[in-house]
Each structure stands twice: as structure tokens, then as C-alpha cells.
Amino acid sequence: LRTSINEKIRLCFRKGFLQLQDKKPEHPYGLQGTNHLLPGKGKVASKLPTKVLMKKDKIYAWCSCGYSGNQPLCDGSHNLVYIPDLKLKPVRFIPDRDMEVWLCNCKQTSNRPFCDGSHAQIAQIDKKAGLFD
């Protein structure tokens, strides 16, 4: 007897394997969980941030590893990359209103997932090394 996907999902909710995502922000901008506090920095995907128009109540997952092909958002690539002793996970957030934000692409920000200007330091290091002559 085949069970529909909807029936399986309902069963998972009843058994407690799945829970509804809380749309009330735990942190500013609706950050969910504590992945934004994990130590370690991902690889630089780009030296410039990306401006994103976030929609109210939509679930976003910012890529913290730098390997996503859908930067600055996560596409699950962190599951395919093994980096010893580095446990980076996507930073999930659910905005409580429509807003424009600058999401970090250099992955060196101290204000995950938002740009804090850390990319300027990377550009200075590259300039000193003669990479932009």
C-alpha cells in the first residue's frame, strides 16, 4: 500500500519528528537558532556583499561555508564538502517585515549573515600581496 507524501509528513508531525518553524524572531531580523554564533569562517565566495530584498515570513538560509552555487544563500553544498574541525551550518532567518539587507559573501563577517565590512580587509591584504596591481 503506497502512502502519499502528505500522509507521511502528517505522521512525522504526530510522532514529533517534525515541528513547525517558529516565525517569531528569536533574535533581530528573525534569526533562528544559534548557527550564527558557530566558530570558524567559510571560504571567500566573493569580496563584495549582495543586496537582497527579503520578504516577510519567508525562510532564508545564508551560506556560511562559501561553497554554495547560489550565493549568498545555501544550496546544501556544505553536506558535500569535508572540512576537518569546521562545522559550518547555514544561518536561517525569517524576517518579520519586508526589508533590504546586505548579505555577506566573504564569509568573514562577525555579524552573520549580514555584511560588516570585513571584505575591505581582505581586499587590503590582496592589494599588499600585489594581486590587484
PDB file of C-alpha atoms in Angstrom:
ATOM      1  CA  LEU A   1       0.000   0.000   0.000  1.00  0.00           C
ATOM      2  CA  ARG A   2       1.528   3.321  -1.075  1.00  0.00           C
ATOM      3  CA  THR A   3       1.357   6.232   1.304  1.00  0.00           C
ATOM      4  CA  SER A   4       1.202   9.756  -0.028  1.00  0.00           C
ATOM      5  CA  ILE A   5       3.918  12.210   0.931  1.00  0.00           C
ATOM      6  CA  ASN A   6       1.350  14.374   2.722  1.00  0.00           C
ATOM      7  CA  GLU A   7       0.305  11.396   4.867  1.00  0.00           C
ATOM      8  CA  LYS A   8       3.948  10.690   5.745  1.00  0.00           C
ATOM      9  CA  ILE A   9       4.501  14.327   6.691  1.00  0.00           C
ATOM     10  CA  ARG A  10       1.393  14.313   8.899  1.00  0.00           C
ATOM     11  CA  LEU A  11       2.639  11.143  10.602  1.00  0.00           C
ATOM     12  CA  CYS A  12       6.040  12.752  11.251  1.00  0.00           C
ATOM     13  CA  PHE A  13       4.327  15.757  12.882  1.00  0.00           C
ATOM     14  CA  ARG A  14       2.191  13.466  15.067  1.00  0.00           C
ATOM     15  CA  LYS A  15       5.219  11.429  16.175  1.00  0.00           C
ATOM     16  CA  GLY A  16       7.179  14.614  16.889  1.00  0.00           C
ATOM     17  CA  PHE A  17       9.858  14.089  14.230  1.00  0.00           C
ATOM     18  CA  LEU A  18       8.915  17.373  12.548  1.00  0.00           C
ATOM     19  CA  GLN A  19       7.952  20.672  14.127  1.00  0.00           C
ATOM     20  CA  LEU A  20       6.607  23.875  12.648  1.00  0.00           C
ATOM     21  CA  GLN A  21       9.165  26.639  12.316  1.00  0.00           C
ATOM     22  CA  ASP A  22       8.593  29.403  14.850  1.00  0.00           C
ATOM     23  CA  LYS A  23       8.028  32.620  12.918  1.00  0.00           C
ATOM     24  CA  LYS A  24       8.567  34.798  15.962  1.00  0.00           C
ATOM     25  CA  PRO A  25      12.075  36.198  15.823  1.00  0.00           C
ATOM     26  CA  GLU A  26      14.426  34.874  18.492  1.00  0.00           C
ATOM     27  CA  HIS A  27      16.995  37.488  17.511  1.00  0.00           C
ATOM     28  CA  PRO A  28      16.966  40.678  15.431  1.00  0.00           C
ATOM     29  CA  TYR A  29      15.897  40.169  11.804  1.00  0.00           C
ATOM     30  CA  GLY A  30      14.252  36.869  12.741  1.00  0.00           C
ATOM     31  CA  LEU A  31      17.481  34.854  13.096  1.00  0.00           C
ATOM     32  CA  GLN A  32      16.610  31.291  14.080  1.00  0.00           C
ATOM     33  CA  GLY A  33      18.724  29.030  16.274  1.00  0.00           C
ATOM     34  CA  THR A  34      22.381  29.631  17.096  1.00  0.00           C
ATOM     35  CA  ASN A  35      24.212  28.792  13.847  1.00  0.00           C
ATOM     36  CA  HIS A  36      25.153  32.466  13.501  1.00  0.00           C
ATOM     37  CA  LEU A  37      27.295  32.022  16.639  1.00  0.00           C
ATOM     38  CA  LEU A  38      29.310  28.994  15.455  1.00  0.00           C
ATOM     39  CA  PRO A  39      33.091  29.499  15.424  1.00  0.00           C
ATOM     40  CA  GLY A  40      35.044  29.337  12.202  1.00  0.00           C
ATOM     41  CA  LYS A  41      34.798  31.167   8.901  1.00  0.00           C
ATOM     42  CA  GLY A  42      33.929  29.802   5.474  1.00  0.00           C
ATOM     43  CA  LYS A  43      35.823  30.263   2.224  1.00  0.00           C
ATOM     44  CA  VAL A  44      35.515  33.605   0.460  1.00  0.00           C
ATOM     45  CA  ALA A  45      32.796  33.333  -2.195  1.00  0.00           C
ATOM     46  CA  SER A  46      33.095  36.976  -3.270  1.00  0.00           C
ATOM     47  CA  LYS A  47      34.736  40.101  -1.918  1.00  0.00           C
ATOM     48  CA  LEU A  48      31.533  42.121  -2.213  1.00  0.00           C
ATOM     49  CA  PRO A  49      28.229  41.741  -0.346  1.00  0.00           C
ATOM     50  CA  THR A  50      24.914  41.099  -2.080  1.00  0.00           C
ATOM     51  CA  LYS A  51      21.875  43.329  -1.647  1.00  0.00           C
ATOM     52  CA  VAL A  52      18.802  41.167  -1.029  1.00  0.00           C
ATOM     53  CA  LEU A  53      15.146  42.141  -0.754  1.00  0.00           C
ATOM     54  CA  MET A  54      13.830  39.834   1.958  1.00  0.00           C
ATOM     55  CA  LYS A  55      10.114  39.092   2.111  1.00  0.00           C
ATOM     56  CA  LYS A  56       8.167  38.924   5.350  1.00  0.00           C
ATOM     57  CA  ASP A  57       7.744  35.391   6.787  1.00  0.00           C
ATOM     58  CA  LYS A  58       9.831  33.728   4.054  1.00  0.00           C
ATOM     59  CA  ILE A  59      12.506  31.338   5.353  1.00  0.00           C
ATOM     60  CA  TYR A  60      16.045  32.198   4.213  1.00  0.00           C
ATOM     61  CA  ALA A  61      19.234  30.213   4.771  1.00  0.00           C
ATOM     62  CA  TRP A  62      22.524  32.112   4.387  1.00  0.00           C
ATOM     63  CA  CYS A  63      25.520  30.062   3.251  1.00  0.00           C
ATOM     64  CA  SER A  64      28.258  30.189   5.885  1.00  0.00           C
ATOM     65  CA  CYS A  65      30.656  27.703   4.236  1.00  0.00           C
ATOM     66  CA  GLY A  66      31.197  29.612   0.974  1.00  0.00           C
ATOM     67  CA  TYR A  67      30.672  26.573  -1.284  1.00  0.00           C
ATOM     68  CA  SER A  68      27.061  27.226  -2.347  1.00  0.00           C
ATOM     69  CA  GLY A  69      26.419  27.779  -6.037  1.00  0.00           C
ATOM     70  CA  ASN A  70      23.514  30.025  -5.015  1.00  0.00           C
ATOM     71  CA  GLN A  71      25.460  32.692  -3.086  1.00  0.00           C
ATOM     72  CA  PRO A  72      24.764  34.253  -0.694  1.00  0.00           C
ATOM     73  CA  LEU A  73      22.088  31.653   0.092  1.00  0.00           C
ATOM     74  CA  CYS A  74      22.622  27.996   0.956  1.00  0.00           C
ATOM     75  CA  ASP A  75      22.050  25.223  -1.590  1.00  0.00           C
ATOM     76  CA  GLY A  76      23.170  22.342   0.655  1.00  0.00           C
ATOM     77  CA  SER A  77      26.742  22.180  -0.684  1.00  0.00           C
ATOM     78  CA  HIS A  78      28.086  22.087   2.895  1.00  0.00           C
ATOM     79  CA  ASN A  79      26.874  18.473   3.020  1.00  0.00           C
ATOM     80  CA  LEU A  80      29.198  17.560   0.136  1.00  0.00           C
ATOM     81  CA  VAL A  81      32.361  19.251   1.420  1.00  0.00           C
ATOM     82  CA  TYR A  82      34.513  17.782   4.192  1.00  0.00           C
ATOM     83  CA  ILE A  83      36.450  20.365   6.158  1.00  0.00           C
ATOM     84  CA  PRO A  84      38.052  18.830   9.278  1.00  0.00           C
ATOM     85  CA  ASP A  85      37.178  20.544  12.562  1.00  0.00           C
ATOM     86  CA  LEU A  86      34.985  23.123  10.846  1.00  0.00           C
ATOM     87  CA  LYS A  87      31.291  22.659  11.442  1.00  0.00           C
ATOM     88  CA  LEU A  88      29.625  25.436   9.476  1.00  0.00           C
ATOM     89  CA  LYS A  89      25.873  25.316   9.004  1.00  0.00           C
ATOM     90  CA  PRO A  90      23.509  27.674   7.203  1.00  0.00           C
ATOM     91  CA  VAL A  91      22.179  30.618   9.190  1.00  0.00           C
ATOM     92  CA  ARG A  92      18.399  30.570   8.962  1.00  0.00           C
ATOM     93  CA  PHE A  93      16.233  33.634   9.391  1.00  0.00           C
ATOM     94  CA  ILE A  94      12.600  34.631   8.915  1.00  0.00           C
ATOM     95  CA  PRO A  95      12.088  38.397   8.527  1.00  0.00           C
ATOM     96  CA  ASP A  96       9.110  39.879  10.361  1.00  0.00           C
ATOM     97  CA  ARG A  97       8.721  42.507   7.614  1.00  0.00           C
ATOM     98  CA  ASP A  98       9.867  43.150   4.028  1.00  0.00           C
ATOM     99  CA  MET A  99      13.356  44.667   4.092  1.00  0.00           C
ATOM    100  CA  GLU A 100      16.519  45.206   2.079  1.00  0.00           C
ATOM    101  CA  VAL A 101      19.729  43.883   3.599  1.00  0.00           C
ATOM    102  CA  TRP A 102      23.331  43.381   2.535  1.00  0.00           C
ATOM    103  CA  LEU A 103      24.326  39.735   2.970  1.00  0.00           C
ATOM    104  CA  CYS A 104      27.991  38.854   3.396  1.00  0.00           C
ATOM    105  CA  ASN A 105      29.722  36.921   0.609  1.00  0.00           C
ATOM    106  CA  CYS A 106      33.252  36.967   2.023  1.00  0.00           C
ATOM    107  CA  LYS A 107      32.071  34.797   4.962  1.00  0.00           C
ATOM    108  CA  GLN A 108      34.426  36.648   7.333  1.00  0.00           C
ATOM    109  CA  THR A 109      31.726  38.832   8.923  1.00  0.00           C
ATOM    110  CA  SER A 110      31.316  38.993  12.695  1.00  0.00           C
ATOM    111  CA  ASN A 111      27.626  39.823  12.202  1.00  0.00           C
ATOM    112  CA  ARG A 112      26.412  36.709  10.359  1.00  0.00           C
ATOM    113  CA  PRO A 113      24.674  36.727   7.905  1.00  0.00           C
ATOM    114  CA  PHE A 114      24.985  40.471   7.365  1.00  0.00           C
ATOM    115  CA  CYS A 115      27.924  42.375   5.896  1.00  0.00           C
ATOM    116  CA  ASP A 116      30.068  44.205   8.448  1.00  0.00           C
ATOM    117  CA  GLY A 117      32.719  45.465   6.010  1.00  0.00           C
ATOM    118  CA  SER A 118      35.186  42.593   6.581  1.00  0.00           C
ATOM    119  CA  HIS A 119      35.627  42.288   2.802  1.00  0.00           C
ATOM    120  CA  ALA A 120      37.585  45.574   2.857  1.00  0.00           C
ATOM    121  CA  GLN A 121      40.277  43.910   4.982  1.00  0.00           C
ATOM    122  CA  ILE A 122      40.524  41.034   2.505  1.00  0.00           C
ATOM    123  CA  ALA A 123      40.951  43.491  -0.375  1.00  0.00           C
ATOM    124  CA  GLN A 124      43.721  45.311   1.548  1.00  0.00           C
ATOM    125  CA  ILE A 125      45.585  42.035   2.160  1.00  0.00           C
ATOM    126  CA  ASP A 126      45.276  41.130  -1.537  1.00  0.00           C
ATOM    127  CA  LYS A 127      46.472  44.597  -2.555  1.00  0.00           C
ATOM    128  CA  LYS A 128      49.572  44.285  -0.356  1.00  0.00           C
ATOM    129  CA  ALA A 129      50.273  40.906  -1.940  1.00  0.00           C
ATOM    130  CA  GLY A 130      50.126  42.558  -5.386  1.00  0.00           C
ATOM    131  CA  LEU A 131      47.028  40.693  -6.524  1.00  0.00           C
ATOM    132  CA  PHE A 132      45.291  43.823  -7.830  1.00  0.00           C
ATOM    133  CA  ASP A 133      48.177  45.668  -9.498  1.00  0.00           C
TER     134      ASP A 133
END
